[in-house]
Coordinates of C-alpha atoms in Angstrom, one line a residue:
X1 CA 12.1 58.0 -133.7
X2 CA 12.5 54.9 -136.4
X3 CA 13.0 52.4 -133.5
X4 CA 10.0 53.2 -131.7
X5 CA 7.6 52.1 -134.7
X6 CA 9.7 48.4 -135.1
X7 CA 9.4 48.0 -131.2
X8 CA 6.5 50.4 -129.8
X9 CA 6.7 48.2 -126.4
X10 CA 10.1 48.7 -125.5
X11 CA 10.5 51.0 -122.1
X12 CA 14.1 51.3 -122.8
X13 CA 13.5 52.8 -125.9
X14 CA 11.1 55.5 -125.0
X15 CA 13.4 56.4 -122.1
X16 CA 16.2 57.0 -124.5
X17 CA 13.9 58.7 -127.2
X18 CA 12.6 61.1 -124.0
X19 CA 16.3 62.0 -123.0
X20 CA 16.9 63.4 -126.6
X21 CA 14.5 66.0 -126.0
X22 CA 15.5 69.2 -124.8
X23 CA 12.2 70.9 -124.0
X24 CA 10.2 69.6 -121.2
X25 CA 6.6 70.2 -123.0
X26 CA 7.9 67.5 -126.0
X27 CA 9.0 65.1 -123.3
X28 CA 5.7 65.2 -121.7
X29 CA 3.9 64.7 -125.0
X30 CA 6.4 61.8 -125.4
X31 CA 5.5 60.1 -122.2
X32 CA 1.9 60.7 -122.6
X33 CA 2.0 58.8 -125.9
X34 CA 4.5 56.4 -124.1
X35 CA 2.0 55.6 -121.1
X36 CA -1.1 54.8 -123.9
X37 CA 1.4 52.5 -126.0
X38 CA 2.7 50.7 -122.4
X39 CA 0.3 51.3 -119.7
X40 CA 2.0 48.7 -117.3
X41 CA 5.3 50.6 -117.1
X42 CA 5.3 52.1 -113.8
X43 CA 8.7 53.8 -115.0
X44 CA 7.2 55.6 -117.8
X45 CA 4.1 56.7 -115.4
X46 CA 6.6 58.4 -112.8
X47 CA 8.4 59.8 -115.5
X48 CA 5.4 61.5 -116.9
X49 CA 4.2 62.6 -113.2
X50 CA 7.5 64.4 -112.5
X51 CA 7.2 66.3 -115.4
X52 CA 3.8 67.5 -114.7
X53 CA 2.3 70.7 -112.7
X54 CA 1.4 69.2 -109.1
X55 CA -2.5 69.4 -110.0
X56 CA -2.0 67.3 -113.5
X57 CA 0.3 65.0 -111.5
X58 CA -2.4 64.0 -109.3
X59 CA -4.3 63.0 -112.3
X60 CA -1.4 61.3 -113.8
X61 CA -0.7 59.0 -111.0
X62 CA -4.5 57.9 -110.7
X63 CA -4.8 56.9 -114.0
X64 CA -0.9 55.3 -113.0
X65 CA -2.7 53.5 -110.0
X66 CA -5.9 52.0 -112.3
X67 CA -3.2 51.0 -115.2
X68 CA -0.8 49.2 -112.7
X69 CA -2.8 48.4 -109.6
X70 CA 0.1 46.7 -108.0
X71 CA 2.7 49.1 -108.0
X72 CA 3.8 50.5 -104.9
X73 CA 6.1 52.7 -106.3
X74 CA 3.0 54.8 -107.6
X75 CA 1.3 55.1 -104.1
X76 CA 4.6 56.3 -102.5
X77 CA 5.0 58.9 -105.2
X78 CA 1.0 60.1 -104.6
X79 CA 2.2 60.3 -101.2
X80 CA 5.4 62.3 -101.5
X81 CA 3.7 64.6 -104.2
X82 CA 1.0 65.6 -101.5
X83 CA 3.6 66.0 -99.0
X84 CA 5.4 68.6 -101.4
X85 CA 2.2 70.5 -102.1
X86 CA 1.5 70.9 -98.1
X87 CA 5.2 71.6 -97.5
X88 CA 5.4 74.5 -100.1
X89 CA 5.8 78.0 -98.6
X90 CA 2.7 79.7 -99.1
X91 CA 1.8 82.5 -96.3
X92 CA -1.8 82.4 -96.8
X93 CA -1.8 78.7 -96.1
X94 CA -2.8 78.7 -92.1
X95 CA -1.2 75.8 -89.8
X96 CA -4.5 74.0 -89.7
X97 CA -4.8 73.8 -93.4
X98 CA -0.8 72.6 -93.7
X99 CA -1.5 70.0 -91.1
X100 CA -4.9 68.7 -92.8
X101 CA -2.8 68.4 -96.1
X102 CA 0.0 66.4 -94.5
X103 CA -2.7 63.8 -92.7
X104 CA -3.6 63.2 -96.6
X105 CA -0.2 61.7 -96.9
X106 CA -1.0 59.2 -93.9
X107 CA -4.2 58.5 -95.6
X108 CA -2.9 57.7 -98.9
X109 CA -0.1 55.5 -97.9
X110 CA -2.6 53.5 -95.5
X111 CA -5.1 53.5 -98.5
X112 CA -2.2 52.0 -100.8
X113 CA -1.4 49.1 -98.4
X114 CA -4.6 47.9 -98.1
X115 CA -5.3 48.3 -101.9
X116 CA -1.9 46.5 -102.7
X117 CA -2.8 43.7 -100.3
X118 CA -6.3 43.5 -102.1
X119 CA -4.5 43.2 -105.1
X120 CA -2.4 40.0 -103.3
X121 CA 0.7 42.4 -103.4
X122 CA 2.4 41.5 -100.3
X123 CA 5.9 43.6 -99.5
X124 CA 7.5 42.2 -96.6
X125 CA 8.0 44.7 -93.8
X126 CA 11.7 44.8 -93.9
X127 CA 11.0 45.9 -97.6
X128 CA 8.3 48.4 -96.5
X129 CA 11.3 49.8 -94.4
X130 CA 13.5 50.4 -96.8
X131 CA 11.0 52.3 -98.8
X132 CA 10.3 54.7 -96.0
X133 CA 14.2 55.4 -95.6
X134 CA 14.6 55.8 -99.3
X135 CA 11.7 58.4 -99.0
X136 CA 13.6 60.0 -95.9
X137 CA 17.0 60.1 -98.3
X138 CA 15.4 61.7 -100.7
X139 CA 13.8 64.4 -98.5
X140 CA 10.1 63.4 -98.1
X141 CA 10.5 62.8 -94.2
X142 CA 6.3 62.8 -93.8
X143 CA 5.9 60.1 -96.5
X144 CA 8.7 58.3 -94.8
X145 CA 6.5 58.4 -91.2
X146 CA 3.3 57.4 -93.0
X147 CA 4.9 54.4 -94.6
X148 CA 6.3 53.5 -91.2
X149 CA 2.8 53.7 -89.5
X150 CA 1.6 51.8 -92.1
X151 CA 3.6 48.8 -92.1
X152 CA 5.5 48.4 -88.9
X153 CA 3.3 46.5 -87.1
X154 CA 2.7 44.1 -90.0
X155 CA 3.6 40.5 -89.5
X156 CA 4.2 40.4 -86.1
X157 CA 2.9 38.3 -83.1
X158 CA 0.6 39.6 -81.0
X159 CA 3.0 39.1 -78.1
X160 CA 3.8 42.1 -76.7
X161 CA 7.7 41.4 -75.8
X162 CA 8.1 40.5 -78.9
X163 CA 6.7 43.5 -80.6
X164 CA 8.7 45.7 -78.3
X165 CA 11.8 43.8 -79.1
X166 CA 11.3 44.1 -82.8
X167 CA 10.6 47.9 -82.9
X168 CA 13.5 48.8 -80.8
X169 CA 15.6 46.6 -83.1
X170 CA 14.0 48.3 -86.1
X171 CA 14.8 51.6 -84.7
X172 CA 18.4 50.9 -83.7
X173 CA 19.1 49.5 -87.3
X174 CA 18.0 52.5 -89.1
X175 CA 19.6 54.7 -86.6
X176 CA 22.9 52.8 -87.4
X177 CA 22.3 53.6 -91.3
X178 CA 21.9 57.4 -90.5
X179 CA 18.1 57.2 -91.1
X180 CA 17.1 59.4 -88.1
X181 CA 13.5 60.0 -89.4
X182 CA 12.6 56.4 -90.0
X183 CA 14.1 55.5 -86.3
X184 CA 12.0 58.2 -84.7
X185 CA 8.9 57.1 -86.7
X186 CA 9.3 53.5 -85.4
X187 CA 9.8 54.6 -82.0
X188 CA 7.1 56.8 -82.1
X189 CA 4.7 54.4 -83.2
X190 CA 6.3 51.4 -80.8
X191 CA 5.3 54.2 -77.8
X192 CA 1.4 54.6 -79.2
X193 CA 1.4 51.1 -77.7
X194 CA 3.8 50.9 -74.8
X195 CA 3.3 54.2 -73.5
X196 CA 4.4 53.2 -69.9
X197 CA 7.8 51.3 -71.3
X198 CA 10.6 54.0 -69.3
X199 CA 13.2 52.6 -71.3
X200 CA 11.8 53.3 -74.7
X201 CA 10.9 57.3 -73.9
X202 CA 14.3 57.3 -72.5
X203 CA 15.8 55.8 -76.5
X204 CA 13.2 58.4 -78.0
X205 CA 14.5 61.1 -75.8
X206 CA 18.4 60.2 -76.2
X207 CA 17.7 60.3 -80.5
X208 CA 15.8 64.1 -79.9
X209 CA 18.8 65.1 -78.0
X210 CA 21.6 63.8 -80.4
X211 CA 19.7 64.4 -83.6
X212 CA 17.0 66.7 -82.8
X213 CA 16.2 70.1 -81.5
X214 CA 15.9 71.4 -77.7
X215 CA 12.0 72.3 -78.3
X216 CA 11.5 68.6 -80.2
X217 CA 13.3 67.2 -77.2
X218 CA 11.5 69.2 -74.2
X219 CA 8.2 68.1 -76.2
X220 CA 8.9 64.3 -76.2
X221 CA 10.0 64.8 -72.3
X222 CA 6.5 66.4 -71.5
X223 CA 4.7 63.5 -73.1
X224 CA 7.2 61.5 -71.4
X225 CA 6.8 62.6 -67.9
X226 CA 2.9 62.5 -68.4
X227 CA 2.8 58.8 -69.2
X228 CA 5.6 58.0 -66.6
X229 CA 5.1 60.3 -64.1
X230 CA 7.5 58.1 -61.7
X231 CA 10.4 57.9 -64.3
X232 CA 13.2 60.0 -62.0
X233 CA 15.6 59.8 -64.9
X234 CA 12.9 61.4 -67.5
X235 CA 12.3 64.3 -65.3
X236 CA 15.9 64.5 -64.4
X237 CA 16.4 65.0 -67.9
X238 CA 14.1 67.5 -68.8
X239 CA 15.2 69.6 -66.2
X240 CA 18.7 69.4 -67.1
X241 CA 18.2 70.5 -70.9
X242 CA 16.4 73.4 -69.4
X243 CA 18.7 74.2 -67.6
X244 CA 21.6 74.2 -70.0
X245 CA 19.6 75.9 -72.1
X246 CA 19.7 79.0 -69.8
X247 CA 16.5 78.6 -68.7
X248 CA 16.9 78.4 -64.3
X249 CA 12.9 78.7 -64.0
X250 CA 11.8 76.2 -66.4
X251 CA 14.3 74.0 -64.8
X252 CA 12.9 74.9 -61.0
X253 CA 9.0 74.5 -62.7
X254 CA 9.9 70.8 -63.8
X255 CA 11.6 69.7 -60.2
X256 CA 9.0 71.2 -58.4
X257 CA 6.2 69.1 -60.6
X258 CA 8.8 65.9 -60.4
X259 CA 8.7 66.2 -56.6
X260 CA 4.9 66.2 -56.2
X261 CA 4.8 62.8 -57.7
X262 CA 8.1 61.2 -56.5
X263 CA 8.4 63.1 -53.0
X264 CA 11.2 60.4 -51.6
X265 CA 13.2 60.6 -54.7
X266 CA 16.6 61.0 -53.5
X267 CA 18.0 62.0 -57.2
X268 CA 15.2 64.7 -57.9
X269 CA 16.3 66.2 -54.3
X270 CA 19.8 66.4 -55.2
X271 CA 19.1 67.8 -58.8
X272 CA 17.2 70.5 -57.2
X273 CA 20.2 71.2 -54.6
X274 CA 22.3 71.3 -57.6
X275 CA 20.5 73.5 -59.8
X276 CA 20.2 76.1 -56.6
X277 CA 23.6 75.8 -55.6
X278 CA 25.1 76.6 -59.1
X279 CA 23.0 79.6 -59.3
X280 CA 24.4 81.1 -56.7
X281 CA 21.2 80.5 -54.1
X282 CA 23.2 78.8 -51.1
X283 CA 20.8 79.4 -48.6
X284 CA 18.0 77.4 -50.9
X285 CA 20.3 74.5 -51.5
X286 CA 20.9 74.4 -47.7
X287 CA 17.3 74.1 -46.2
X288 CA 16.4 71.9 -49.5
X289 CA 19.4 69.7 -48.3
X290 CA 17.8 69.7 -44.6
X291 CA 14.4 68.5 -45.8
X292 CA 15.6 66.0 -47.6
X293 CA 17.8 64.6 -44.9
X294 CA 14.2 64.6 -43.2
X295 CA 12.3 63.5 -46.2
X296 CA 14.4 61.1 -47.9
X297 CA 17.0 60.4 -45.3
X298 CA 19.2 58.1 -47.8
X299 CA 23.4 57.8 -47.1
X300 CA 23.8 59.8 -50.4
X301 CA 21.6 62.9 -49.5
X302 CA 23.9 62.9 -45.8
X303 CA 27.2 62.4 -47.8
X304 CA 25.9 65.7 -50.2
X305 CA 25.1 67.5 -47.2
X306 CA 28.7 67.2 -45.9
X307 CA 30.3 68.3 -49.4
X308 CA 28.3 71.0 -49.7
X309 CA 29.2 72.4 -46.4
X310 CA 33.0 71.6 -47.3
X311 CA 32.6 73.4 -50.6
X312 CA 31.4 76.6 -48.6
X313 CA 34.1 75.9 -46.4
X314 CA 32.2 75.4 -43.4
X315 CA 34.4 72.7 -42.2
X316 CA 32.4 72.5 -38.8
X317 CA 29.1 71.9 -40.1
X318 CA 30.5 69.3 -42.5
X319 CA 32.3 67.5 -40.1
X320 CA 29.0 67.3 -37.7
X321 CA 27.1 66.1 -40.7
X322 CA 29.3 63.3 -41.1
X323 CA 29.5 62.1 -37.2
X324 CA 25.5 62.0 -37.4
X325 CA 25.8 60.2 -40.8
X326 CA 28.2 57.6 -40.3
X327 CA 25.7 56.8 -36.8
X328 CA 23.0 56.4 -39.2
X329 CA 24.8 54.6 -41.8
X330 CA 28.3 53.1 -40.5
X331 CA 29.1 50.8 -43.9
X332 CA 28.7 53.9 -46.3
X333 CA 32.6 54.3 -47.1
X334 CA 32.5 57.9 -48.6
X335 CA 31.7 59.2 -45.4
X336 CA 35.0 58.2 -44.0
X337 CA 36.6 59.3 -47.1
X338 CA 35.3 62.7 -46.8
X339 CA 35.8 62.9 -43.2
X340 CA 39.2 61.8 -43.5
X341 CA 40.0 64.3 -46.3
X342 CA 38.6 67.3 -44.3
X343 CA 41.0 66.7 -41.6
X344 CA 44.0 65.9 -44.0
X345 CA 43.2 68.6 -46.8
X346 CA 41.6 71.3 -45.3
X347 CA 42.4 71.5 -41.9
X348 CA 46.2 69.7 -42.3
X349 CA 45.3 67.6 -38.6
X350 CA 46.6 64.2 -39.5
X351 CA 45.7 62.8 -36.4
X352 CA 42.0 62.7 -36.7
X353 CA 42.1 61.9 -40.5
X354 CA 44.5 59.0 -39.6
X355 CA 41.2 57.9 -37.4
X356 CA 38.9 58.6 -39.8
X357 CA 40.7 56.4 -42.2
X358 CA 41.4 53.6 -40.0
X359 CA 37.6 53.6 -38.6
X360 CA 36.6 53.1 -42.3
X361 CA 38.7 50.2 -42.8
X362 CA 37.4 48.3 -39.7
X363 CA 33.7 49.2 -41.1
X364 CA 34.2 48.4 -44.8
X365 CA 37.4 46.4 -44.8
X366 CA 36.7 45.4 -48.7
X367 CA 36.8 49.4 -49.8
X368 CA 39.9 49.4 -52.0
X369 CA 40.0 53.5 -51.8
X370 CA 39.9 53.9 -48.0
X371 CA 43.0 51.5 -48.0
X372 CA 44.9 54.0 -50.8
X373 CA 43.9 56.8 -48.5
X374 CA 45.1 55.5 -45.4
X375 CA 48.4 54.7 -47.4
X376 CA 49.0 58.1 -48.7
X377 CA 48.4 59.7 -45.2
X378 CA 51.4 57.6 -43.7
X379 CA 53.2 58.3 -47.1
X380 CA 52.5 62.1 -46.7
X381 CA 53.7 61.8 -43.1
X382 CA 56.9 60.6 -43.8
X383 CA 56.0 56.8 -42.9
X384 CA 56.5 54.7 -46.1
X385 CA 57.4 51.5 -44.3
X386 CA 53.4 51.9 -42.4
X387 CA 52.2 52.8 -46.0
X388 CA 53.4 49.7 -47.7
X389 CA 52.1 47.7 -44.7
X390 CA 48.9 48.8 -45.2
X391 CA 48.6 48.0 -48.9
X392 CA 49.7 44.7 -48.0
X393 CA 46.9 44.1 -45.4
X394 CA 44.7 45.6 -48.0
X395 CA 46.1 43.0 -51.0
X396 CA 44.9 40.6 -48.5
X397 CA 41.3 42.0 -47.6
X398 CA 40.8 42.9 -51.3
X399 CA 42.9 39.8 -53.3
X400 CA 43.3 40.6 -57.2
X401 CA 42.2 44.5 -57.1
X402 CA 44.0 46.2 -59.8
X403 CA 44.0 50.0 -57.6
X404 CA 45.3 48.6 -54.7
X405 CA 48.4 47.0 -56.7
X406 CA 49.0 50.1 -58.7
X407 CA 49.2 51.9 -55.3
X408 CA 51.8 49.2 -54.4
X409 CA 54.1 49.8 -57.2
X410 CA 53.5 53.4 -57.1
X411 CA 54.7 53.6 -53.4
X412 CA 57.7 51.5 -54.8
X413 CA 58.6 54.1 -57.4
X414 CA 58.0 57.1 -54.9
X415 CA 60.2 55.4 -52.7
X416 CA 63.0 54.0 -54.8
X417 CA 62.5 55.9 -58.4
X418 CA 60.6 54.7 -61.3
X419 CA 63.0 52.4 -62.7
X420 CA 64.0 50.3 -59.5
X421 CA 64.6 46.8 -58.9
X422 CA 61.7 47.3 -56.0
X423 CA 58.9 49.0 -58.2
X424 CA 59.7 46.1 -61.1
X425 CA 59.5 43.0 -58.8
X426 CA 56.0 44.7 -57.4
X427 CA 54.7 45.6 -60.7
X428 CA 55.5 41.3 -62.5
X429 CA 53.5 40.4 -59.1
X430 CA 50.8 42.8 -59.9
X431 CA 50.3 41.1 -63.3
X432 CA 50.7 38.0 -62.0
X433 CA 47.7 38.5 -59.5
X434 CA 45.7 40.3 -62.4
X435 CA 46.7 39.3 -65.8
X436 CA 43.6 41.3 -67.7
X437 CA 44.3 44.3 -65.8
X438 CA 44.5 47.3 -68.4
X439 CA 45.6 50.0 -65.5
X440 CA 48.3 47.4 -64.6
X441 CA 49.4 46.8 -68.4
X442 CA 49.6 50.7 -69.2
X443 CA 52.0 51.0 -66.1
X444 CA 54.2 48.3 -67.5
X445 CA 54.3 49.5 -71.0
X446 CA 55.9 52.7 -69.6
X447 CA 58.0 51.1 -67.4
X448 CA 59.7 49.4 -70.3
X449 CA 62.5 51.3 -72.2
X450 CA 61.4 53.1 -75.2
X451 CA 62.6 50.3 -77.6
X452 CA 60.8 47.6 -76.3
X453 CA 57.3 49.5 -75.6
X454 CA 55.8 48.4 -78.6
X455 CA 56.2 44.6 -78.2
X456 CA 55.0 45.2 -74.9
X457 CA 51.9 46.4 -76.3
X458 CA 51.4 43.5 -78.1
X459 CA 51.5 41.4 -75.1
X460 CA 49.0 43.6 -73.4
X461 CA 46.6 44.2 -76.4
X462 CA 46.7 39.7 -76.5
X463 CA 45.3 39.9 -72.8
X464 CA 43.1 42.6 -73.1
X465 CA 42.4 44.0 -76.7
X466 CA 39.3 46.2 -75.6
X467 CA 40.6 47.6 -72.4
X468 CA 40.5 51.5 -72.9
X469 CA 43.5 52.4 -71.0
X470 CA 46.1 49.6 -73.1
X471 CA 44.2 51.2 -76.2
X472 CA 44.8 54.9 -75.0
X473 CA 48.3 53.9 -74.3
X474 CA 48.9 52.2 -77.8
X475 CA 47.6 55.5 -79.2
X476 CA 50.1 57.2 -77.1
X477 CA 52.9 55.3 -78.3
X478 CA 52.0 56.2 -81.9
X479 CA 51.9 59.8 -80.9
X480 CA 55.6 59.4 -79.7
X481 CA 56.3 57.8 -83.3
X482 CA 54.4 60.8 -85.0
X483 CA 52.1 58.5 -86.5
X484 CA 49.3 60.7 -86.4
X485 CA 46.4 59.5 -87.8
X486 CA 47.1 56.6 -86.4
X487 CA 46.9 57.6 -83.1
X488 CA 43.9 59.8 -83.9
X489 CA 42.4 56.3 -85.1
X490 CA 43.6 54.7 -81.5
X491 CA 42.2 57.4 -79.4
X492 CA 38.7 57.1 -81.1
X493 CA 38.9 53.3 -80.2
X494 CA 39.7 54.1 -76.4
X495 CA 36.5 56.2 -75.9
X496 CA 34.3 54.2 -77.8
X497 CA 35.7 51.3 -75.9
X498 CA 34.5 53.2 -72.7
X499 CA 32.8 56.9 -72.8
X500 CA 33.1 57.2 -69.4
X501 CA 36.9 57.4 -68.7
X502 CA 37.7 61.3 -68.5
X503 CA 41.4 60.4 -68.6
X504 CA 41.1 58.9 -71.9
X505 CA 39.5 62.2 -73.1
X506 CA 41.9 64.2 -71.8
X507 CA 44.8 62.7 -73.5
X508 CA 43.1 62.7 -76.9
X509 CA 42.5 66.5 -76.3
X510 CA 46.4 67.1 -75.4
X511 CA 47.3 64.8 -78.5
X512 CA 45.1 67.5 -80.9
X513 CA 46.2 70.1 -79.1
X514 CA 49.9 69.4 -80.4
X515 CA 48.9 67.9 -83.7
X516 CA 45.3 68.6 -84.2
X517 CA 43.3 71.7 -85.5
X518 CA 41.0 73.6 -84.1
X519 CA 38.2 71.6 -85.5
X520 CA 39.5 68.5 -84.7
X521 CA 40.0 70.0 -80.6
X522 CA 36.2 71.1 -80.9
X523 CA 35.2 67.3 -81.9
X524 CA 36.5 65.9 -78.8
X525 CA 35.8 68.3 -76.4
X526 CA 31.6 68.4 -78.1
X527 CA 31.7 64.5 -78.0
X528 CA 33.4 64.6 -74.3
X529 CA 30.5 67.0 -73.1
X530 CA 27.9 64.2 -75.1
X531 CA 29.4 61.3 -73.3
X532 CA 29.3 63.0 -69.9
X533 CA 32.7 61.3 -68.0
X534 CA 32.7 60.6 -64.4
X535 CA 35.9 58.2 -63.9
X536 CA 39.5 58.0 -64.3
X537 CA 42.1 58.5 -61.6
X538 CA 42.8 62.2 -63.0
X539 CA 39.4 63.0 -64.0
X540 CA 38.0 62.1 -60.4
X541 CA 40.7 64.3 -58.5
X542 CA 40.1 67.4 -61.0
X543 CA 36.3 67.3 -60.8
X544 CA 35.8 66.8 -57.3
X545 CA 38.3 69.5 -56.1
X546 CA 36.1 72.1 -54.8
X547 CA 37.2 74.9 -56.6
X548 CA 36.2 73.0 -59.8
X549 CA 32.9 72.8 -58.3
X550 CA 30.0 73.4 -61.0
X551 CA 32.5 73.8 -63.8
X552 CA 31.1 72.3 -67.4
X553 CA 32.6 69.3 -68.8
X554 CA 34.7 70.9 -71.3
X555 CA 36.3 73.1 -68.7
X556 CA 37.2 70.5 -66.4
X557 CA 38.4 68.4 -69.3
X558 CA 40.6 71.3 -70.5
X559 CA 41.7 71.0 -66.5
X560 CA 42.7 67.3 -66.7
X561 CA 44.4 67.4 -70.1
X562 CA 46.6 70.5 -68.4
X563 CA 47.2 68.1 -65.5
X564 CA 48.1 64.9 -67.3
X565 CA 51.8 64.4 -67.4

């Protein structure tokens, strides 16, 4: 205490003296004296407020505001104190009373911002948002929200596009730093100004899906479809989330309301069909498809109608539907593909399958998949020369297409062996035509003898460093070398490069099944479910197989993992 007598205005000395006290009441007495001696020290006022009871803290903070009217920290502390009081467990407190107490937090922060401005204290938007993030980190989410509401509109032009872009950027920045509450508050504020912007609702919905609860997501989507009833994607998201939670009836209700505002929506019709089909209501699904063909009458609805009949092994009705669809939509390649596949795979009847693919190629000569299916049919029928000839024509019709070149290489491998001169020559030509193709570079790496694969992968990365297939191949090379952490890091990079590529997820799971823990395997499955991949050579062949219809993403992932060699 002797030092304080000589330098009574030293904040540091007061703090150190207080820290020496073991009794909270003695520390309070000291701090009460300290703020009398140094009434402009924000630090000392806040320290005293923290030691007092809630009621006395309010009194301390009121005195502090009068003594230091330029301190934003004191206003924020007052908001946090009110939030703490409102959030305290008290069975006698009604929900209305709690809501009013939390509203007081908003009013306090709003008043604080006005008062500070009156005293010429002008914190920038960025400074306020940092304070909001700090409140969130320290466990005061409502104060964080109140700061955002009171300050996120400051310093912005009246131009709507400028404000919209700024707020979206603010939310994404907060999210990237892990401040979910701040991002949520910014989006909620932006939605009051732009309730008609479906992309903003989608951003908010994605945030709730990842970081909120099923209830918070459903509540948000309920508001979203009220404001933008024509946004099919929001209706579909709400229906799907309810279905995923096991509420099939709730999902039906959402889709019925969606139909009222979007009667001709292809996506909503097909979502309703999927819901009924996967819940065993096949008659209802078939009836819905019939109505959809009359009302929406799109090529995709006709295609899905044929696929539905095929899945029920009703090949006659499926082929009749396809014939009618081809009359209406002769340039829709998928109709010919399905027609040919039913004849080839389900009815084992090669001549009409050949005709279907041939008709498809005439109608849609730029569709690589049709050429590939036609070539594989000839291979299956023992006519490798005709298969090669078809692919040569395909490469002329669709130049520089990596899939056609990859299939040409595989025809040579199946015909002459994987390391054959013909296969190597074809692969070299392919890379000349498509020098940045991840698919072809990946094939090229595996075609090398084991000792030279690493140097080949370096060449591949130079040509196309972000291609997910090349990155996945590098991960597999590290796996072969038993560099486990390196392999895991590169698998993560691969899925980050393209989350829609199911084969990459399956390779990663296969790796974790051999070298990872159950925890690592669950991470891959969970993240893959979130990504909902739809592409990949093996992924598509497995997910579109009739026996796998309706299976969850993680089940398909497991099947693809088993199919990979």
